[in-house]
Amino acid sequence: MADTTQAATEGAEYSEDQIAVHWREEEYVQPPEEFKAQANANDESILERFSADRFPECFVEYAELLTWDKKWDEIVDTSNPPFFKWFVGGRLNASVNCVDRHLESRGEENAIIWVPEPEDSEPVEITYRELHRRVNEFAALLKEFCGVKPQDRVTFHMPMVVDLPVAMLACARLGVIHSEVFGGFSGHACGQRMGDAKSTILVTMDAYYRNGDLVDHKIKADEAVEAARKEGIEVEKILVFRRIPGEYHSQSEMVEGRDFFVDELLPQYSGQEVEPESMKAEDTLFLMYTSGTTGRPKGAQHSVGGYLSYVTGTSKYYQDIHPDDTYWCFADIGWITGHSYIVYGPLALGTTTVMYEGVPTYPDAGRPWRIAEKLGVDIFHTAPTTVRMLRKVGPDEPAKYDYHFKTMTTVGEPIEPDVWRWYWKVVGKGQAAITDTWWMTETGGFLGSTLPFLQPMKPGSCGPEALGIQLVIYDENGNEIPKGSGKAGYICVRNPWPGRMLTVWGQDERFIDTYYKRFNKDSNSKDWRDWPFMCGDGAVEAEDGYFRILGRIDDVINVAGHRLGTKELESAAIEVDEVAEAAAVPVFDDVRGKVVEMYIALKPNVSAGDEEVAKKVSAQIERDIGKIARPKNVWVVPDMPKTRSGKIMRRVIAGISNFADVGDVSTLANPEVVDQIRDHVQSEKRARGEDVQELSKHEEEEIKTFGASSE
Ligand code: WTA
């Protein structure tokens, strides 16, 4: 107890800024020269073309990367803020842009290379011509058998198989809105989203490979039907792809008249071509559900023209994609990253995009590098969590394989400078530019990043604002934080941009409330300048205009009135040599309101004892941030509870630390660790006399939702 009180009084010595931002500004790392000449952005004039005074014309450069049936009359209609409409009057079709228009020049080139998880199965190559055939046939099935019309919604609950992008592009061809629910989510989550989208058709699969097992997936469709029914939606048709042709690997029974095997229906549509619908630019291409601070998942509604322009332009300049590259984004298409940067952006550019069915470390941590070597991948895109995982399990694996990346990107979380350096030296072999891409589901594409061969990299910073994006940071009171002051605040986008979602599906009010209300000073204003878009992250801008992202504003732990970014605590912990992964959670505390507890997982073959490492972690945090942030406990755990997409479920460990309900753990990738961690932590806490606390309703709620936005 003594140190708690001491820290509480000492806290006054620490300024808010010191606490909010601890990552030292790192030195620039210059990108390798080798690939600069071939880069799409290899000439500084691009920065001029996209400067703030060129708004909104600058984005025409992105729109012109597409093929339009009819050119737009107006670049952006801002007359009804914040419902901005891009390329008004323009007409186009997304599947034509991603498939048909490449047939002449690249018909026999690979559009997609699909790598099944079982390593003895050969990768499957799908040329643009083959993709065109499959998209058309599935579109014919949807149109004739399901009777869908433009702007109807079709829900997918699909794993990482080629049928998923085929189905997406088939919907796009018909002007139908697709809504893919991440395959790892439960059937219940899927059904809820069907209810929200009022979608009566589900596309799913019987089973898929994960970690060496053929996992039953169709079983979730039964749950989805029930959940949708509760929302007042009766599922009419379930189209079931089969993972292994001719076999059925699910316990779920096919329901006559409702469930259909796609491979039994498709022969009727063999060779059929479907006329693509000419869609308005501001029509809806898809919904992507995402969770917010409270309430139900929101359907981020993305447009055909604006979205496709934005992801194509950013894929071109930030990922440096050329048609003859072999590009691998190691994400799941069930997330926005997969939509924008596995499917739409890369295919619109006519490149070869790689999809991998399984987990990164199956059967071992050399798998990704064997795939890269075998396929000749030259652009690699993944999340820091995957980088950390691969570093933990196979730190020496990359060196064993002969692949060569020109660019590597990261997305989804800040990357700790230490992890960045391993990525740079070991994965990239010091030869690839690293692009840290910061953005979110709602924004369609990148907001902050470096142009790979033009702008130097700075580990831990995502970089300056993306082309044509004007970022601004506000403080609590809505005042602009001056550039370079090093003060943390709420990062917003000042101007409209084409990739932004149109609205929250069916909830315009919620759209305004969540993203605009806080920093809009006049709700009647018709001037877009009065409508900054609140991204939901805390951030700091350095003098050079590079941004450091501190994490979701709801991931902040308030200790004795001071806000501590969970990411900062975690990155401090990870600086300790033995630590592979770290997560910070709040624990309610009588004296300080809340204190921090750290959970850490160790690298393999660590010789130091748990207690010794825990001490080092505390010391490191104290060193990096200050005494105020010293964790109450540091728990060494065998593994972090994680979502299927690899994000740490902080609410689960926060629940354990607070002796509170951990909530639903059924969607975890590793639910078995929860009991293990609970037994260890809670018995230890009892022994230390850290008694079970009675939490108020509000506190319980806070724990339950802690970190939810980053799941
Ligand atoms: C976080 C994923 C730091 C951020 C594209 C954001 C990042 C949330 C980065 C959105 C990055 C994403 N550096 N943080 N490069 N990229 N984030 O909607 O907190 O799944 O608000 O979109 O992820 O997550 P979402």
XYZ file of C-alpha atoms and ligand atoms in Angstrom:
736
model
C 0.000 0.000 0.000
C 2.846 2.353 0.859
C 4.010 2.841 -2.692
C 0.476 3.456 -3.877
C 0.105 6.490 -1.672
C 3.546 7.658 -2.493
C 2.857 7.478 -6.189
C -0.425 9.297 -5.728
C 1.274 12.269 -4.161
C 4.192 12.191 -6.514
C 1.809 12.162 -9.433
C 1.438 15.878 -9.134
C 4.994 16.316 -10.317
C 4.267 14.774 -13.664
C 2.763 16.899 -16.324
C -0.062 15.497 -18.373
C 2.115 15.572 -21.449
C 4.884 13.507 -19.983
C 2.413 10.908 -19.023
C 0.359 10.882 -22.132
C 3.305 10.570 -24.424
C 6.291 8.597 -23.475
C 7.633 7.067 -26.625
C 10.720 9.001 -27.362
C 10.676 10.514 -30.794
C 12.794 8.120 -32.756
C 15.345 9.086 -35.364
C 14.405 8.926 -39.009
C 15.327 5.808 -40.901
C 15.915 6.472 -44.578
C 14.090 4.213 -47.007
C 16.265 2.055 -49.235
C 17.173 3.655 -52.559
C 17.012 0.423 -54.500
C 13.350 0.609 -55.432
C 12.891 4.332 -55.598
C 13.138 4.618 -59.365
C 10.296 2.170 -59.914
C 8.046 3.681 -57.228
C 4.645 5.059 -58.172
C 5.382 7.993 -55.902
C 8.976 8.786 -56.769
C 8.751 12.478 -57.325
C 8.137 15.171 -54.717
C 5.675 16.947 -56.984
C 3.004 14.551 -55.741
C 3.040 16.377 -52.404
C 2.254 19.614 -54.231
C -0.522 18.022 -56.217
C -2.217 16.943 -52.993
C -1.529 20.007 -50.866
C -4.366 21.469 -48.779
C -5.011 24.305 -51.220
C -5.675 21.730 -53.938
C -8.745 20.408 -52.105
C -10.967 18.936 -53.474
C -9.486 18.727 -57.012
C -6.544 16.671 -55.773
C -8.770 13.635 -55.400
C -9.613 13.686 -59.093
C -6.220 12.034 -59.554
C -7.563 9.036 -57.620
C -10.893 8.968 -59.446
C -9.071 9.012 -62.768
C -7.429 5.710 -61.902
C -10.860 4.155 -62.433
C -12.951 3.486 -65.499
C -16.228 5.408 -65.366
C -19.346 4.777 -67.429
C -20.113 8.446 -67.040
C -17.856 11.120 -65.657
C -18.949 13.073 -62.576
C -20.461 16.564 -62.776
C -19.232 17.710 -59.401
C -16.140 16.586 -57.454
C -17.779 16.828 -54.053
C -21.153 18.040 -52.927
C -20.731 19.520 -49.442
C -24.110 21.236 -49.272
C -25.498 18.990 -46.533
C -22.749 18.430 -43.968
C -21.629 15.984 -42.790
C -23.230 13.942 -45.562
C -20.678 14.722 -48.232
C -21.105 13.136 -51.658
C -18.158 12.486 -53.945
C -18.058 12.459 -57.737
C -21.740 13.288 -58.002
C -23.279 12.496 -61.366
C -20.602 9.893 -62.091
C -21.479 6.280 -62.831
C -19.347 3.148 -62.620
C -19.272 -0.492 -61.610
C -16.760 -1.825 -59.113
C -16.512 -5.335 -60.579
C -15.802 -3.907 -64.028
C -12.998 -1.881 -62.474
C -11.568 -4.838 -60.568
C -12.023 -7.500 -63.237
C -13.353 -6.736 -66.728
C -11.098 -3.848 -67.546
C -7.978 -5.972 -67.002
C -9.075 -8.797 -69.308
C -7.471 -7.451 -72.427
C -4.034 -6.720 -71.019
C -3.885 -9.167 -68.111
C -6.506 -11.841 -68.778
C -4.021 -14.685 -68.409
C -2.192 -13.162 -65.422
C -3.089 -14.154 -61.890
C -5.616 -11.972 -60.126
C -5.581 -14.065 -56.960
C -3.276 -16.737 -55.612
C -4.952 -18.637 -52.833
C -2.815 -20.554 -50.368
C -4.711 -23.272 -48.484
C -3.592 -23.892 -44.943
C -2.569 -27.546 -45.359
C 0.928 -27.161 -46.704
C 0.700 -30.230 -48.914
C -2.078 -28.554 -50.937
C -0.685 -26.502 -53.789
C -1.561 -22.788 -54.048
C -4.461 -22.162 -56.418
C -3.959 -19.589 -59.176
C -6.924 -17.647 -60.494
C -6.335 -15.568 -63.588
C -8.337 -12.445 -64.316
C -10.178 -14.440 -66.998
C -11.055 -17.156 -64.516
C -12.094 -14.570 -61.946
C -14.325 -12.951 -64.543
C -16.014 -16.279 -65.285
C -16.577 -17.069 -61.619
C -17.864 -13.603 -60.738
C -20.332 -13.683 -63.621
C -21.639 -17.136 -62.827
C -22.147 -16.345 -59.174
C -23.780 -13.035 -60.096
C -26.155 -14.926 -62.384
C -27.016 -17.273 -59.526
C -27.655 -14.416 -57.119
C -29.785 -12.587 -59.620
C -31.877 -15.460 -60.919
C -32.005 -17.897 -58.050
C -32.137 -15.363 -55.221
C -33.862 -12.569 -57.105
C -31.729 -9.816 -55.641
C -32.042 -6.231 -56.880
C -29.579 -3.336 -56.816
C -28.918 -2.053 -53.269
C -30.456 -5.129 -51.595
C -28.171 -6.548 -48.882
C -26.571 -9.979 -48.912
C -24.657 -11.146 -45.842
C -21.559 -13.325 -46.060
C -20.078 -15.284 -43.216
C -17.098 -16.580 -45.086
C -13.603 -17.717 -44.224
C -10.497 -16.916 -46.290
C -11.333 -18.713 -49.516
C -11.517 -17.416 -53.084
C -15.284 -17.743 -53.082
C -15.370 -14.728 -50.780
C -13.884 -12.140 -53.169
C -15.819 -13.820 -55.981
C -19.061 -13.311 -54.071
C -18.144 -9.732 -53.173
C -17.432 -8.854 -56.785
C -20.588 -10.633 -57.938
C -22.624 -8.414 -55.618
C -20.731 -5.372 -56.828
C -21.575 -6.364 -60.396
C -25.284 -6.403 -59.560
C -25.139 -3.250 -57.458
C -26.068 -5.386 -54.453
C -24.636 -4.344 -51.085
C -22.504 -7.038 -49.498
C -21.971 -7.322 -45.782
C -19.214 -9.744 -44.855
C -19.115 -10.766 -41.219
C -15.675 -11.966 -40.110
C -15.639 -15.776 -40.271
C -14.322 -16.045 -36.740
C -17.330 -14.226 -35.296
C -20.133 -16.288 -33.860
C -23.317 -17.134 -35.671
C -25.095 -14.898 -33.214
C -22.997 -11.911 -34.241
C -23.706 -12.746 -37.856
C -27.467 -12.989 -37.310
C -27.546 -9.713 -35.423
C -25.862 -8.013 -38.343
C -28.311 -9.613 -40.754
C -31.073 -8.139 -38.644
C -29.532 -4.702 -38.738
C -28.908 -4.826 -42.476
C -32.323 -6.411 -43.144
C -30.662 -9.053 -45.183
C -32.426 -12.351 -45.839
C -29.715 -14.160 -47.800
C -26.649 -15.681 -46.196
C -23.603 -16.962 -48.052
C -21.459 -19.311 -46.002
C -19.240 -22.382 -46.157
C -19.391 -25.821 -44.575
C -15.926 -25.774 -43.020
C -12.414 -24.382 -43.303
C -8.902 -25.159 -42.146
C -7.475 -23.509 -39.112
C -4.450 -24.660 -37.141
C -4.531 -28.008 -38.843
C -8.191 -28.740 -38.164
C -11.150 -28.652 -40.478
C -13.433 -26.396 -38.449
C -17.208 -26.764 -38.721
C -18.582 -23.424 -39.883
C -22.044 -24.061 -41.309
C -23.120 -24.870 -37.760
C -22.958 -21.131 -37.102
C -25.578 -20.476 -39.767
C -28.191 -22.147 -37.569
C -27.359 -19.742 -34.766
C -27.432 -16.853 -37.219
C -30.938 -17.762 -38.354
C -32.132 -17.722 -34.748
C -30.437 -14.421 -33.956
C -31.791 -12.794 -37.114
C -35.289 -14.029 -36.268
C -35.069 -12.240 -32.933
C -34.355 -9.105 -34.911
C -37.426 -9.710 -37.017
C -35.610 -11.084 -40.051
C -36.470 -14.468 -41.517
C -33.492 -15.864 -43.407
C -34.811 -17.079 -46.744
C -31.822 -18.665 -48.411
C -28.476 -19.953 -47.275
C -25.958 -20.570 -50.020
C -23.320 -23.012 -48.833
C -19.929 -23.332 -50.498
C -18.100 -26.594 -49.838
C -14.482 -26.393 -48.757
C -13.694 -29.824 -50.213
C -15.604 -30.426 -53.447
C -18.274 -33.075 -53.135
C -17.830 -33.508 -49.385
C -19.766 -31.984 -46.519
C -17.990 -31.331 -43.252
C -20.564 -29.922 -40.893
C -22.810 -31.248 -38.172
C -25.487 -28.803 -39.269
C -28.240 -30.282 -41.391
C -29.093 -28.715 -44.692
C -32.652 -27.413 -44.476
C -34.723 -28.289 -47.504
C -35.909 -25.280 -49.448
C -33.642 -22.915 -47.520
C -30.097 -24.268 -47.701
C -28.391 -24.924 -51.027
C -24.960 -26.134 -52.057
C -23.489 -23.556 -54.392
C -21.672 -26.223 -56.412
C -24.998 -27.913 -57.160
C -26.608 -24.696 -58.363
C -23.738 -23.214 -60.342
C -23.777 -25.586 -63.343
C -27.076 -24.013 -64.409
C -25.293 -20.703 -64.807
C -22.190 -22.057 -66.475
C -20.718 -19.590 -68.957
C -23.396 -16.955 -68.300
C -22.413 -13.320 -68.368
C -24.273 -10.712 -66.396
C -24.492 -7.135 -67.559
C -22.865 -4.974 -64.862
C -25.155 -2.385 -63.268
C -24.046 1.144 -63.849
C -24.097 2.518 -60.317
C -24.140 6.076 -59.049
C -20.864 7.072 -57.397
C -22.645 7.652 -54.099
C -24.489 4.319 -54.124
C -23.433 1.806 -51.501
C -20.844 -0.851 -52.270
C -20.795 -2.653 -48.929
C -21.385 -2.542 -45.196
C -18.672 -3.352 -42.706
C -19.819 -3.691 -39.127
C -17.545 -2.342 -36.455
C -17.847 -1.867 -32.719
C -17.826 1.473 -30.999
C -17.608 2.536 -27.403
C -21.094 1.502 -26.539
C -24.068 -0.143 -28.060
C -24.470 -2.404 -31.007
C -22.071 -2.739 -33.901
C -22.463 -0.037 -36.491
C -22.649 -0.759 -40.180
C -20.088 1.474 -41.833
C -21.644 2.152 -45.220
C -19.093 2.589 -47.986
C -19.710 4.091 -51.399
C -18.947 2.798 -54.873
C -17.175 5.785 -56.444
C -15.525 7.590 -53.539
C -14.409 4.469 -51.709
C -13.080 2.700 -54.778
C -11.176 5.808 -55.892
C -9.631 6.226 -52.476
C -8.501 2.630 -51.964
C -7.139 2.464 -55.507
C -5.145 5.671 -55.116
C -3.741 4.756 -51.714
C -2.903 1.206 -52.873
C -0.996 2.719 -55.740
C 1.034 5.287 -53.848
C 1.360 3.885 -50.340
C 1.629 0.184 -51.064
C 3.417 0.927 -54.309
C 1.394 -1.702 -56.143
C 2.131 -2.269 -59.833
C 0.337 -4.830 -61.983
C 3.363 -7.132 -62.055
C 3.906 -7.200 -58.300
C 2.935 -10.135 -56.126
C 1.238 -8.499 -53.234
C 0.353 -10.241 -50.010
C -1.792 -8.627 -47.391
C -1.789 -10.992 -44.462
C -5.136 -9.999 -43.016
C -8.612 -11.455 -43.121
C -11.028 -10.168 -45.746
C -13.596 -10.106 -42.945
C -12.048 -6.834 -41.787
C -11.883 -3.497 -43.550
C -8.188 -4.049 -44.279
C -9.076 -7.074 -46.344
C -11.834 -5.288 -48.231
C -9.708 -2.272 -49.089
C -6.265 -3.797 -49.375
C -6.734 -7.446 -50.364
C -9.683 -7.099 -52.699
C -10.721 -3.698 -54.008
C -7.544 -1.618 -54.149
C -5.159 -4.289 -55.464
C -7.623 -5.723 -57.992
C -8.576 -2.283 -59.274
C -4.865 -1.860 -60.035
C -4.756 -5.215 -61.843
C -2.110 -6.801 -59.650
C -1.804 -10.296 -58.187
C -3.173 -10.464 -54.667
C -2.317 -13.382 -52.372
C -4.768 -14.859 -49.869
C -3.784 -17.317 -47.155
C -6.393 -19.474 -45.481
C -4.753 -20.240 -42.178
C -2.842 -19.021 -39.168
C 0.615 -17.435 -39.459
C 2.369 -19.988 -37.301
C 0.905 -23.154 -38.769
C 2.603 -25.570 -38.938
C 5.471 -23.385 -37.709
C 6.639 -19.788 -37.711
C 8.489 -20.263 -40.999
C 5.241 -20.654 -42.953
C 4.770 -17.022 -44.008
C 8.340 -16.825 -45.259
C 8.005 -20.086 -47.198
C 4.878 -18.682 -48.838
C 6.692 -15.443 -49.663
C 9.610 -17.372 -51.148
C 7.496 -19.781 -53.145
C 5.203 -17.158 -54.650
C 7.796 -14.428 -55.084
C 5.878 -11.997 -52.873
C 7.451 -8.542 -53.105
C 4.977 -6.477 -51.050
C 4.023 -7.702 -47.591
C 1.334 -6.174 -45.437
C 0.373 -7.269 -41.939
C -0.468 -6.171 -38.391
C 2.018 -5.523 -35.593
C 0.351 -8.287 -33.606
C 1.346 -10.782 -36.282
C 4.850 -9.354 -36.361
C 5.100 -9.745 -32.596
C 3.752 -13.269 -32.745
C 6.203 -14.284 -35.446
C 9.048 -12.688 -33.558
C 8.032 -14.525 -30.433
C 7.796 -17.961 -31.982
C 10.345 -17.815 -34.756
C 12.749 -14.925 -34.366
C 15.320 -16.525 -36.669
C 12.981 -17.936 -39.296
C 13.011 -15.145 -41.904
C 16.754 -15.507 -42.471
C 16.266 -19.087 -43.613
C 14.204 -18.158 -46.659
C 15.055 -16.503 -49.903
C 12.371 -13.898 -50.463
C 12.788 -10.229 -51.152
C 10.304 -7.532 -50.151
C 10.422 -4.019 -51.577
C 7.815 -2.649 -49.203
C 6.298 -3.903 -45.988
C 3.333 -2.250 -44.365
C 1.713 -2.484 -40.967
C -1.816 -1.680 -39.890
C -4.154 -1.884 -36.946
C -2.089 -0.804 -33.988
C 0.894 1.341 -33.254
C 4.047 -0.678 -33.753
C 6.535 -0.497 -30.901
C 9.920 0.800 -32.052
C 11.532 -2.394 -30.824
C 9.194 -4.567 -32.871
C 9.600 -2.195 -35.803
C 13.333 -2.768 -35.753
C 12.954 -6.556 -35.860
C 10.533 -6.188 -38.761
C 12.977 -3.907 -40.549
C 16.168 -5.870 -39.932
C 15.027 -9.456 -39.799
C 11.873 -9.664 -41.909
C 12.791 -6.944 -44.379
C 16.491 -7.790 -44.233
C 17.134 -4.073 -44.110
C 16.104 -3.734 -47.750
C 12.393 -2.948 -47.694
C 10.666 0.322 -46.966
C 8.250 0.048 -44.046
C 4.971 1.875 -44.289
C 2.953 2.185 -41.098
C -0.626 2.801 -42.186
C -3.011 4.381 -39.726
C -6.768 4.501 -40.383
C -10.002 2.827 -39.372
C -13.051 0.972 -40.671
C -14.955 4.198 -41.056
C -12.339 5.933 -43.173
C -12.127 3.422 -46.014
C -8.377 3.843 -46.441
C -5.196 5.266 -44.975
C -5.171 8.613 -43.140
C -1.609 8.766 -41.860
C 1.408 7.064 -43.388
C 4.675 7.609 -45.233
C 5.100 7.440 -48.981
C 7.461 4.471 -49.076
C 10.355 5.901 -51.045
C 9.821 9.632 -50.613
C 9.329 10.126 -46.913
C 11.685 8.798 -44.239
C 10.375 6.278 -41.745
C 10.200 6.958 -38.048
C 9.626 3.877 -35.902
C 6.558 4.249 -33.727
C 5.096 7.128 -35.744
C 2.673 6.371 -38.541
C 4.002 9.344 -40.474
C 2.502 12.551 -41.795
C -1.045 12.934 -43.068
C -1.859 10.919 -46.174
C -2.156 12.686 -49.536
C -5.049 15.131 -49.528
C -5.867 14.505 -45.847
C -5.736 17.417 -43.396
C -5.287 16.143 -39.854
C -5.870 18.273 -36.795
C -5.663 17.517 -33.067
C -8.089 19.083 -30.596
C -7.862 19.214 -26.843
C -10.656 18.368 -24.403
C -12.243 21.761 -24.945
C -12.195 21.714 -28.688
C -9.192 23.992 -29.091
C -6.666 23.157 -31.722
C -3.421 21.866 -30.261
C -0.514 23.672 -31.863
C 1.706 21.549 -34.032
C 4.881 20.368 -32.388
C 3.719 21.130 -28.845
C 3.932 17.431 -28.100
C 0.553 17.538 -26.408
C -1.844 14.683 -26.863
C -5.408 15.183 -27.989
C -8.230 13.966 -30.185
C -7.172 13.464 -33.749
C -9.631 14.512 -36.438
C -9.747 14.988 -40.174
C -10.551 18.550 -41.056
C -11.676 18.016 -44.621
C -13.973 15.590 -46.411
C -12.232 12.828 -48.382
C -13.620 10.227 -50.776
C -12.906 7.108 -48.677
C -15.014 8.106 -45.724
C -18.125 6.046 -44.991
C -21.371 7.580 -46.179
C -23.091 7.093 -42.843
C -23.886 4.471 -40.219
C -26.314 2.146 -41.949
C -29.812 3.231 -41.048
C -28.634 5.583 -38.306
C -27.731 9.018 -39.613
C -28.066 10.495 -36.143
C -25.614 8.041 -34.693
C -23.216 8.893 -37.494
C -23.303 12.565 -36.537
C -23.166 11.835 -32.813
C -20.229 9.465 -32.970
C -17.981 11.218 -35.431
C -18.955 14.862 -35.560
C -20.859 16.063 -32.569
C -17.904 16.538 -30.278
C -15.955 19.012 -32.407
C -18.683 20.582 -34.489
C -19.397 24.020 -33.104
C -22.435 24.877 -35.170
C -24.764 22.089 -36.171
C -26.489 24.356 -38.697
C -23.332 25.227 -40.521
C -23.207 24.343 -44.195
C -19.458 24.892 -44.369
C -17.441 21.664 -44.380
C -14.719 23.426 -42.376
C -17.023 23.310 -39.360
C -17.278 19.539 -39.530
C -14.065 17.817 -38.446
C -14.343 14.038 -38.417
C -13.365 12.564 -35.050
C -11.286 9.444 -35.648
C -11.604 8.091 -32.117
C -7.897 7.967 -31.389
C -5.613 9.993 -29.206
C -2.531 11.281 -31.004
C 0.430 13.619 -30.880
C 1.913 15.552 -33.744
C 5.649 16.223 -33.710
C 7.236 19.321 -35.144
C 7.992 17.596 -38.412
C 4.319 16.774 -38.922
C 4.656 13.092 -38.066
C 1.872 11.635 -35.960
C 2.077 9.153 -33.140
C -1.136 7.315 -32.420
C -1.799 6.636 -28.756
C -4.707 4.265 -29.222
C -8.443 4.535 -28.935
C -9.575 7.199 -26.595
C -11.580 4.593 -24.786
C -8.452 2.492 -24.189
C -7.080 5.091 -21.895
C -6.483 4.263 -18.246
C -7.040 7.131 -15.908
C -4.661 6.818 -12.985
C -5.010 9.390 -10.251
C -6.518 11.777 -12.747
C -3.840 11.173 -15.339
C -4.512 9.522 -18.585
C -2.198 6.691 -19.555
C -2.341 5.185 -23.014
C -2.472 1.430 -22.739
C -0.242 1.248 -25.770
C 2.437 3.271 -24.090
C 2.482 1.040 -21.046
C 2.619 -1.975 -23.277
C 5.385 -0.661 -25.397
C 7.427 0.125 -22.325
C 6.942 -3.427 -21.115
C 7.936 -4.829 -24.447
C 11.220 -3.012 -24.334
C 12.249 -5.540 -21.719
C 14.235 -8.170 -23.581
C 12.376 -11.176 -22.275
C 8.908 -9.820 -23.075
C 7.122 -10.883 -26.245
C 3.716 -9.324 -25.670
C 2.152 -7.055 -23.126
C -1.308 -5.750 -22.262
C -2.321 -3.090 -19.777
C -5.660 -3.027 -17.969
C -7.179 -0.789 -15.321
C -7.932 -2.038 -11.833
C -10.181 -0.016 -9.586
C -8.312 1.296 -6.610
C -9.416 3.076 -3.469
C -6.661 5.627 -3.507
C -5.944 6.366 -7.126
C -9.249 5.664 -8.762
C -7.578 3.232 -11.028
C -4.216 1.595 -11.224
C -2.599 -0.298 -13.995
C -2.009 -3.999 -14.124
C 0.183 -5.467 -16.769
C -0.083 -8.839 -18.364
C 2.947 -10.108 -20.202
C 3.870 -13.145 -22.246
C 7.514 -14.098 -22.456
C 9.668 -15.012 -25.410
C 10.601 -18.690 -25.625
C 13.601 -20.004 -23.684
C 13.778 -17.106 -21.265
C 16.113 -18.015 -18.460
C 15.109 -15.282 -16.015
C 12.365 -16.142 -13.518
C 8.859 -14.686 -13.797
C 9.339 -12.488 -10.794
C 12.564 -11.065 -12.107
C 10.990 -10.183 -15.463
C 7.980 -8.665 -13.713
C 10.308 -6.410 -11.749
C 12.099 -5.369 -14.893
C 8.790 -4.478 -16.497
C 7.788 -2.297 -13.561
C 11.135 -0.596 -13.632
C 10.943 -0.024 -17.361
C 7.490 1.533 -17.120
C 8.641 3.729 -14.316
C 11.595 4.707 -16.413
C 9.673 5.447 -19.555
C 6.556 7.052 -18.159
C 7.012 7.770 -14.478
C 6.227 6.353 -11.066
C 2.621 7.248 -11.481
C 2.290 4.551 -14.082
C 3.956 1.823 -12.086
C 1.715 -1.198 -12.356
C 0.157 -2.630 -9.267
C 0.925 -6.109 -10.518
C 2.664 -7.616 -13.473
C 1.270 -11.004 -14.353
C 3.275 -13.382 -16.466
C 0.883 -15.500 -18.510
C 1.393 -18.347 -20.961
C -0.522 -16.519 -23.699
C -2.809 -13.497 -24.035
C -6.518 -14.124 -24.648
C -6.956 -13.087 -28.277
C -9.601 -12.608 -30.883
C -9.393 -14.635 -34.028
C -7.868 -11.636 -35.720
C -5.076 -11.661 -33.165
C -6.049 -8.671 -31.074
C -5.607 -8.980 -27.339
C -8.951 -9.037 -25.490
C -8.165 -6.576 -22.752
C -11.659 -6.728 -21.310
C -11.123 -10.383 -20.456
C -7.972 -9.753 -18.433
C -9.449 -6.540 -17.045
C -12.382 -8.661 -15.838
C -10.010 -11.130 -14.209
C -7.960 -8.410 -12.538
C -11.121 -6.832 -11.127
C -12.780 -10.113 -10.113
C -15.511 -9.157 -12.525
C -17.360 -10.957 -15.258
C -15.101 -11.607 -18.236
C -18.046 -11.646 -20.626
C -18.370 -13.847 -23.662
C -15.124 -15.635 -24.445
C -16.525 -17.974 -27.053
C -15.139 -15.982 -29.944
C -11.581 -16.084 -28.625
C -8.925 -17.867 -30.594
C -7.715 -19.478 -27.359
C -10.563 -19.551 -24.802
C -8.719 -22.191 -22.783
C -6.186 -19.697 -21.441
C -8.863 -17.699 -19.652
C -9.373 -20.167 -16.800
C -5.672 -20.733 -16.492
C -5.005 -17.007 -16.135
C -7.923 -16.489 -13.793
C -6.834 -19.258 -11.424
C -3.316 -17.987 -11.262
C -4.054 -14.274 -10.929
C -6.977 -14.421 -8.552
C -5.440 -16.906 -6.120
C -2.268 -14.862 -6.085
C -4.258 -11.684 -5.468
C -6.173 -13.250 -2.624
C -2.906 -14.387 -1.078
C -1.604 -10.829 -1.312
C -4.696 -9.499 0.383
C -5.907 -7.609 -2.686
C -9.475 -8.328 -1.845
C -12.377 -8.710 -4.112
C -13.885 -5.273 -4.586
C -17.502 -4.424 -4.966
C -17.741 -2.640 -8.289
C -20.415 -0.117 -9.063
C -22.590 -0.671 -12.119
C -20.682 1.978 -13.941
C -17.333 0.440 -13.065
C -18.522 -2.978 -14.141
C -19.591 -1.522 -17.452
C -16.260 0.141 -17.912
C -14.421 -3.128 -17.377
C -16.762 -4.979 -19.685
C -16.115 -2.605 -22.523
C -12.467 -1.948 -21.799
C -10.465 -2.152 -24.972
C -13.524 -3.296 -26.912
C -12.794 -0.854 -29.675
C -9.473 -2.447 -30.406
C -10.779 -5.986 -30.564
C -5.958 1.498 -34.564
C -8.201 -0.979 -38.918
C -1.807 2.925 -34.675
C -6.513 2.843 -34.187
C -7.637 -0.366 -40.200
C -7.808 2.911 -34.958
C -3.728 2.050 -35.533
C -8.268 1.493 -34.948
C -3.108 1.914 -36.796
C -9.137 1.163 -36.105
C -1.741 2.301 -36.922
C -5.167 1.267 -36.935
N -1.140 2.815 -35.827
N -3.077 2.549 -34.494
N -1.063 2.172 -38.045
N -4.035 1.419 -37.638
N -4.989 1.621 -35.656
O -11.503 -0.023 -37.485
O -6.751 2.891 -32.812
O -10.292 -2.227 -37.154
O -8.747 3.771 -34.368
O -9.426 -0.438 -38.665
O -7.066 0.722 -34.988
O -9.393 -0.203 -36.174
P -10.238 -0.768 -37.369
